[in-house]
mmCIF file of C-alpha atoms in Angstrom:
data_model
loop_
_atom_site.group_PDB
_atom_site.id
_atom_site.type_symbol
_atom_site.label_atom_id
_atom_site.label_comp_id
_atom_site.label_asym_id
_atom_site.label_seq_id
_atom_site.Cartn_x
_atom_site.Cartn_y
_atom_site.Cartn_z
ATOM 1 C CA UNK A 216 -2.931 44.823 70.095
ATOM 2 C CA UNK A 217 -6.658 45.207 69.479
ATOM 3 C CA UNK A 218 -7.417 42.197 71.650
ATOM 4 C CA UNK A 219 -5.325 43.636 74.481
ATOM 5 C CA UNK A 220 -7.100 46.994 74.221
ATOM 6 C CA UNK A 221 -10.455 45.236 74.155
ATOM 7 C CA UNK A 222 -9.651 43.261 77.301
ATOM 8 C CA UNK A 223 -8.477 46.392 79.103
ATOM 9 C CA UNK A 224 -11.549 48.416 78.131
ATOM 10 C CA UNK A 225 -14.242 45.884 79.090
ATOM 11 C CA UNK A 226 -16.876 47.377 81.439
ATOM 12 C CA UNK A 227 -15.605 50.892 80.697
ATOM 13 C CA UNK A 228 -17.308 53.721 78.758
ATOM 14 C CA UNK A 229 -14.763 53.426 75.956
ATOM 15 C CA UNK A 230 -15.362 49.717 75.284
ATOM 16 C CA UNK A 231 -17.920 50.561 72.635
ATOM 17 C CA UNK A 232 -15.183 52.467 70.776
ATOM 18 C CA UNK A 233 -12.730 49.578 70.890
ATOM 19 C CA UNK A 234 -14.045 46.027 71.021
ATOM 20 C CA UNK A 235 -17.803 46.391 70.521
ATOM 21 C CA UNK A 236 -18.446 44.877 67.081
ATOM 22 C CA UNK A 237 -22.092 45.971 67.170
ATOM 23 C CA UNK A 238 -20.908 49.537 66.559
ATOM 24 C CA UNK A 239 -19.609 50.081 63.035
ATOM 25 C CA UNK A 240 -17.134 52.753 64.064
ATOM 26 C CA UNK A 241 -15.388 50.770 66.795
ATOM 27 C CA UNK A 242 -11.802 49.646 66.280
ATOM 28 C CA UNK A 243 -12.894 46.011 66.106
ATOM 29 C CA UNK A 244 -15.554 46.729 63.482
ATOM 30 C CA UNK A 245 -13.181 48.855 61.439
ATOM 31 C CA UNK A 246 -10.588 46.096 61.516
ATOM 32 C CA UNK A 247 -13.128 43.553 60.267
ATOM 33 C CA UNK A 248 -14.291 45.879 57.502
ATOM 34 C CA UNK A 249 -10.716 46.721 56.514
ATOM 35 C CA UNK A 250 -9.847 43.023 56.323
ATOM 36 C CA UNK A 251 -12.830 42.437 54.057
ATOM 37 C CA UNK A 252 -11.976 45.449 51.912
ATOM 38 C CA UNK A 253 -8.342 44.332 51.643
ATOM 39 C CA UNK A 254 -9.461 40.944 50.330
ATOM 40 C CA UNK A 255 -11.806 42.536 47.802
ATOM 41 C CA UNK A 256 -9.051 44.935 46.703
ATOM 42 C CA UNK A 257 -6.728 41.976 46.213
ATOM 43 C CA UNK A 258 -9.318 40.202 44.082
ATOM 44 C CA UNK A 259 -9.814 43.309 41.951
ATOM 45 C CA UNK A 260 -6.048 43.737 41.574
ATOM 46 C CA UNK A 261 -5.707 40.132 40.423
ATOM 47 C CA UNK A 262 -8.474 40.509 37.847
ATOM 48 C CA UNK A 263 -7.848 44.021 36.532
ATOM 49 C CA UNK A 264 -4.059 44.260 36.730
ATOM 50 C CA UNK A 265 -2.260 40.936 37.108
ATOM 51 C CA UNK A 266 -4.501 38.901 34.787
ATOM 52 C CA UNK A 267 -4.396 41.678 32.175
ATOM 53 C CA UNK A 268 -0.589 41.842 32.341
ATOM 54 C CA UNK A 269 -0.308 38.053 32.104
ATOM 55 C CA UNK A 270 -2.572 37.973 29.052
ATOM 56 C CA UNK A 271 -0.614 40.801 27.415
ATOM 57 C CA UNK A 272 2.673 38.985 28.034
ATOM 58 C CA UNK A 273 1.234 35.731 26.716
ATOM 59 C CA UNK A 274 -0.011 37.325 23.490
ATOM 60 C CA UNK A 275 3.288 39.094 22.810
ATOM 61 C CA UNK A 276 5.402 36.047 23.622
ATOM 62 C CA UNK A 277 3.163 33.745 21.586
ATOM 63 C CA UNK A 278 3.418 35.953 18.515
ATOM 64 C CA UNK A 279 7.180 36.372 18.818
ATOM 65 C CA UNK A 280 7.893 32.737 19.680
ATOM 66 C CA UNK A 281 5.704 31.437 16.854
ATOM 67 C CA UNK A 282 7.421 33.772 14.405
ATOM 68 C CA UNK A 283 10.880 32.694 15.528
ATOM 69 C CA UNK A 284 9.956 29.033 15.093
ATOM 70 C CA UNK A 285 8.735 29.709 11.556
ATOM 71 C CA UNK A 286 11.884 31.679 10.695
ATOM 72 C CA UNK A 287 14.008 28.796 11.954
ATOM 73 C CA UNK A 288 12.129 26.285 9.790
ATOM 74 C CA UNK A 289 12.462 28.503 6.718
ATOM 75 C CA UNK A 290 16.183 28.859 7.405
ATOM 76 C CA UNK A 291 16.510 25.061 7.576
ATOM 77 C CA UNK A 292 14.668 24.721 4.259
ATOM 78 C CA UNK A 293 16.946 27.333 2.704
ATOM 79 C CA UNK A 294 20.030 25.527 3.997
ATOM 80 C CA UNK A 295 18.713 22.270 2.537
ATOM 81 C CA UNK A 296 18.314 23.672 -0.975
ATOM 82 C CA UNK A 297 21.595 25.589 -0.795
ATOM 83 C CA UNK A 298 23.409 22.353 -0.012
ATOM 84 C CA UNK A 299 21.490 20.404 -2.644
ATOM 85 C CA UNK A 300 22.041 22.947 -5.429
ATOM 86 C CA UNK A 301 25.711 23.244 -4.528
ATOM 87 C CA UNK A 302 26.133 19.469 -4.927
ATOM 88 C CA UNK A 303 24.301 19.382 -8.265
ATOM 89 C CA UNK A 304 26.351 22.294 -9.606
ATOM 90 C CA UNK A 305 29.584 20.563 -8.653
ATOM 91 C CA UNK A 306 28.552 17.483 -10.630
ATOM 92 C CA UNK A 307 27.575 19.586 -13.641
ATOM 93 C CA UNK A 308 30.815 21.576 -13.529
ATOM 94 C CA UNK A 309 32.792 18.360 -13.219
ATOM 95 C CA UNK A 310 31.218 16.954 -16.384
ATOM 96 C CA UNK A 311 31.733 20.208 -18.285
ATOM 97 C CA UNK A 312 35.383 20.410 -17.175
ATOM 98 C CA UNK A 313 35.887 17.010 -18.770
ATOM 99 C CA UNK A 314 34.296 18.171 -21.991
ATOM 100 C CA UNK A 315 31.167 16.135 -21.414
ATOM 101 C CA UNK A 316 27.578 17.265 -21.806
ATOM 102 C CA UNK A 317 25.339 17.206 -18.755
ATOM 103 C CA UNK A 318 22.363 14.897 -19.315
ATOM 104 C CA UNK A 319 19.004 16.649 -19.706
ATOM 105 C CA UNK A 320 17.621 14.823 -16.680
ATOM 106 C CA UNK A 321 20.375 16.204 -14.445
ATOM 107 C CA UNK A 322 19.979 19.709 -15.862
ATOM 108 C CA UNK A 323 16.236 19.601 -15.212
ATOM 109 C CA UNK A 324 16.911 18.499 -11.669
ATOM 110 C CA UNK A 325 19.421 21.328 -11.192
ATOM 111 C CA UNK A 326 17.046 23.919 -12.635
ATOM 112 C CA UNK A 327 14.167 22.634 -10.517
ATOM 113 C CA UNK A 328 16.191 22.839 -7.301
ATOM 114 C CA UNK A 329 17.572 26.270 -8.193
ATOM 115 C CA UNK A 330 13.984 27.487 -8.522
ATOM 116 C CA UNK A 331 13.142 25.964 -5.131
ATOM 117 C CA UNK A 332 16.255 27.593 -3.669
ATOM 118 C CA UNK A 333 15.131 30.978 -4.952
ATOM 119 C CA UNK A 334 11.655 30.486 -3.464
ATOM 120 C CA UNK A 335 13.111 29.356 -0.139
ATOM 121 C CA UNK A 336 15.440 32.360 -0.008
ATOM 122 C CA UNK A 337 12.583 34.786 -0.685
ATOM 123 C CA UNK A 338 10.291 33.142 1.875
ATOM 124 C CA UNK A 339 13.017 33.232 4.514
ATOM 125 C CA UNK A 340 13.960 36.843 3.823
ATOM 126 C CA UNK A 341 10.351 38.069 3.873
ATOM 127 C CA UNK A 342 9.522 36.287 7.115
ATOM 128 C CA UNK A 343 12.780 37.314 8.792
ATOM 129 C CA UNK A 344 12.139 40.971 7.936
ATOM 130 C CA UNK A 345 8.583 40.781 9.292
ATOM 131 C CA UNK A 346 9.809 39.082 12.443
ATOM 132 C CA UNK A 347 12.448 41.741 13.012
ATOM 133 C CA UNK A 348 9.823 44.444 12.524
ATOM 134 C CA UNK A 349 7.515 42.722 15.025
ATOM 135 C CA UNK A 350 10.247 42.440 17.644
ATOM 136 C CA UNK A 351 11.257 46.053 17.106
ATOM 137 C CA UNK A 352 7.631 47.110 17.472
ATOM 138 C CA UNK A 353 7.288 45.115 20.687
ATOM 139 C CA UNK A 354 10.305 46.841 22.217
ATOM 140 C CA UNK A 355 10.187 50.361 20.781
ATOM 141 C CA UNK A 356 6.395 50.763 20.877
ATOM 142 C CA UNK A 357 5.685 48.521 23.848
ATOM 143 C CA UNK A 358 4.624 51.536 25.907
ATOM 144 C CA UNK A 359 1.408 51.673 23.886
ATOM 145 C CA UNK A 360 0.436 48.292 25.295
ATOM 146 C CA UNK A 361 1.718 49.352 28.714
ATOM 147 C CA UNK A 362 -0.507 52.443 28.717
ATOM 148 C CA UNK A 363 -3.820 50.662 29.497
ATOM 149 C CA UNK A 364 -2.081 48.579 32.158
ATOM 150 C CA UNK A 365 -0.890 51.730 33.914
ATOM 151 C CA UNK A 366 -4.403 53.166 33.635
ATOM 152 C CA UNK A 367 -5.830 50.076 35.304
ATOM 153 C CA UNK A 368 -3.229 50.227 38.061
ATOM 154 C CA UNK A 369 -3.824 53.910 38.824
ATOM 155 C CA UNK A 370 -7.596 53.402 38.809
ATOM 156 C CA UNK A 371 -7.315 50.438 41.168
ATOM 157 C CA UNK A 372 -5.039 52.342 43.555
ATOM 158 C CA UNK A 373 -7.294 55.411 43.573
ATOM 159 C CA UNK A 374 -10.446 53.395 44.196
ATOM 160 C CA UNK A 375 -8.702 51.367 46.896
ATOM 161 C CA UNK A 376 -7.675 54.522 48.755
ATOM 162 C CA UNK A 377 -11.196 55.938 48.470
ATOM 163 C CA UNK A 378 -12.809 52.779 49.816
ATOM 164 C CA UNK A 379 -10.351 52.383 52.678
ATOM 165 C CA UNK A 380 -10.694 56.059 53.585
ATOM 166 C CA UNK A 381 -14.455 55.593 53.667
ATOM 167 C CA UNK A 382 -14.068 52.697 56.081
ATOM 168 C CA UNK A 383 -11.702 54.591 58.386
ATOM 169 C CA UNK A 384 -13.916 57.683 58.424
ATOM 170 C CA UNK A 385 -16.533 55.510 60.095
ATOM 171 C CA UNK A 386 -14.496 55.783 63.298
ATOM 172 C CA UNK A 387 -14.494 59.588 63.409
ATOM 173 C CA UNK A 388 -17.584 59.927 65.675
ATOM 174 C CA UNK A 389 -15.968 57.569 68.167
ATOM 175 C CA UNK A 390 -12.753 59.602 68.108
ATOM 176 C CA UNK A 391 -14.800 62.651 69.052
ATOM 177 C CA UNK A 392 -16.490 60.604 71.763
ATOM 178 C CA UNK A 393 -13.109 59.606 73.206
ATOM 179 C CA UNK A 394 -12.109 63.271 73.389
ATOM 180 C CA UNK A 395 -15.361 64.103 75.141
ATOM 181 C CA UNK A 396 -14.926 61.155 77.495
ATOM 182 C CA UNK A 397 -11.572 62.497 78.667
ATOM 183 C CA UNK A 398 -13.126 65.886 79.374
ATOM 184 C CA UNK A 399 -16.073 64.306 81.150
ATOM 185 C CA UNK A 400 -13.800 62.116 83.258
ATOM 186 C CA UNK A 401 -11.659 65.065 84.316
ATOM 187 C CA UNK A 402 -14.845 66.834 85.465
ATOM 188 C CA UNK A 403 -15.906 63.677 87.349
ATOM 189 C CA UNK A 404 -19.223 63.570 85.542
ATOM 190 C CA UNK A 405 -19.878 59.939 84.589
ATOM 191 C CA UNK A 406 -23.443 60.834 83.676
ATOM 192 C CA UNK A 407 -22.258 63.233 80.999
ATOM 193 C CA UNK A 408 -19.990 60.525 79.653
ATOM 194 C CA UNK A 409 -22.869 58.098 79.263
ATOM 195 C CA UNK A 410 -24.941 60.774 77.549
ATOM 196 C CA UNK A 411 -22.081 61.406 75.121
ATOM 197 C CA UNK A 412 -21.856 57.693 74.455
ATOM 198 C CA UNK A 413 -25.529 57.601 73.524
ATOM 199 C CA UNK A 414 -24.978 60.577 71.236
ATOM 200 C CA UNK A 415 -22.071 59.002 69.393
ATOM 201 C CA UNK A 416 -24.070 55.824 68.864
ATOM 202 C CA UNK A 417 -26.630 57.950 67.077
ATOM 203 C CA UNK A 418 -23.843 59.421 64.910
ATOM 204 C CA UNK A 419 -22.409 56.053 63.924
ATOM 205 C CA UNK A 420 -22.876 54.864 60.317
ATOM 206 C CA UNK A 421 -24.915 51.872 61.443
ATOM 207 C CA UNK A 422 -27.423 53.945 63.404
ATOM 208 C CA UNK A 423 -27.594 56.566 60.662
ATOM 209 C CA UNK A 424 -28.528 53.890 58.153
ATOM 210 C CA UNK A 425 -31.131 52.511 60.579
ATOM 211 C CA UNK A 426 -32.676 55.954 61.039
ATOM 212 C CA UNK A 427 -32.883 56.455 57.297
ATOM 213 C CA UNK A 428 -34.554 53.066 56.968
ATOM 214 C CA UNK A 429 -37.106 53.899 59.688
ATOM 215 C CA UNK A 430 -37.997 57.037 57.775
#
């Protein structure tokens, strides 16, 4: 659409408001600046919001996944000693049921594995409880980690709106010029239109900055 408007306005008083990229407030200049600002806003969103969220998710998942793996290994160890102790007890009970005495070596082995079973059960229970607490914390209190993410998102959105509004306000002098051009054209005073065009150039952000520099 901008290209079509530019083509239609060439050699007219309003060209400087549409396709003239040397004027910061023209539609063409505003479009270029908005495109640049959109890219910069996207980069800031990636860094301050998306990357932060990805890191947060990675940390939480890593902690939970690592804990679950450890709980699984402890459960396997517990199962191993439960099975082993059960087998040793069956042998001991079998000997005793026959009125025989269990050899000291077998009793030592049974006692040793019962101690390992007790240790494995305690290790599994402690870790499982901690893991459950961690997962409950991640779900019930997850909003505490979400809070800074929301802050970052709101800040990004607010700053984006401010910057884009600043860009669009650069076209206000040219909007006033277009209104004046219509009035001048209806009065058939091309000279007044050209004078207004010179005035709006002086109001544009680019010329204002140049004037300040000359001072």
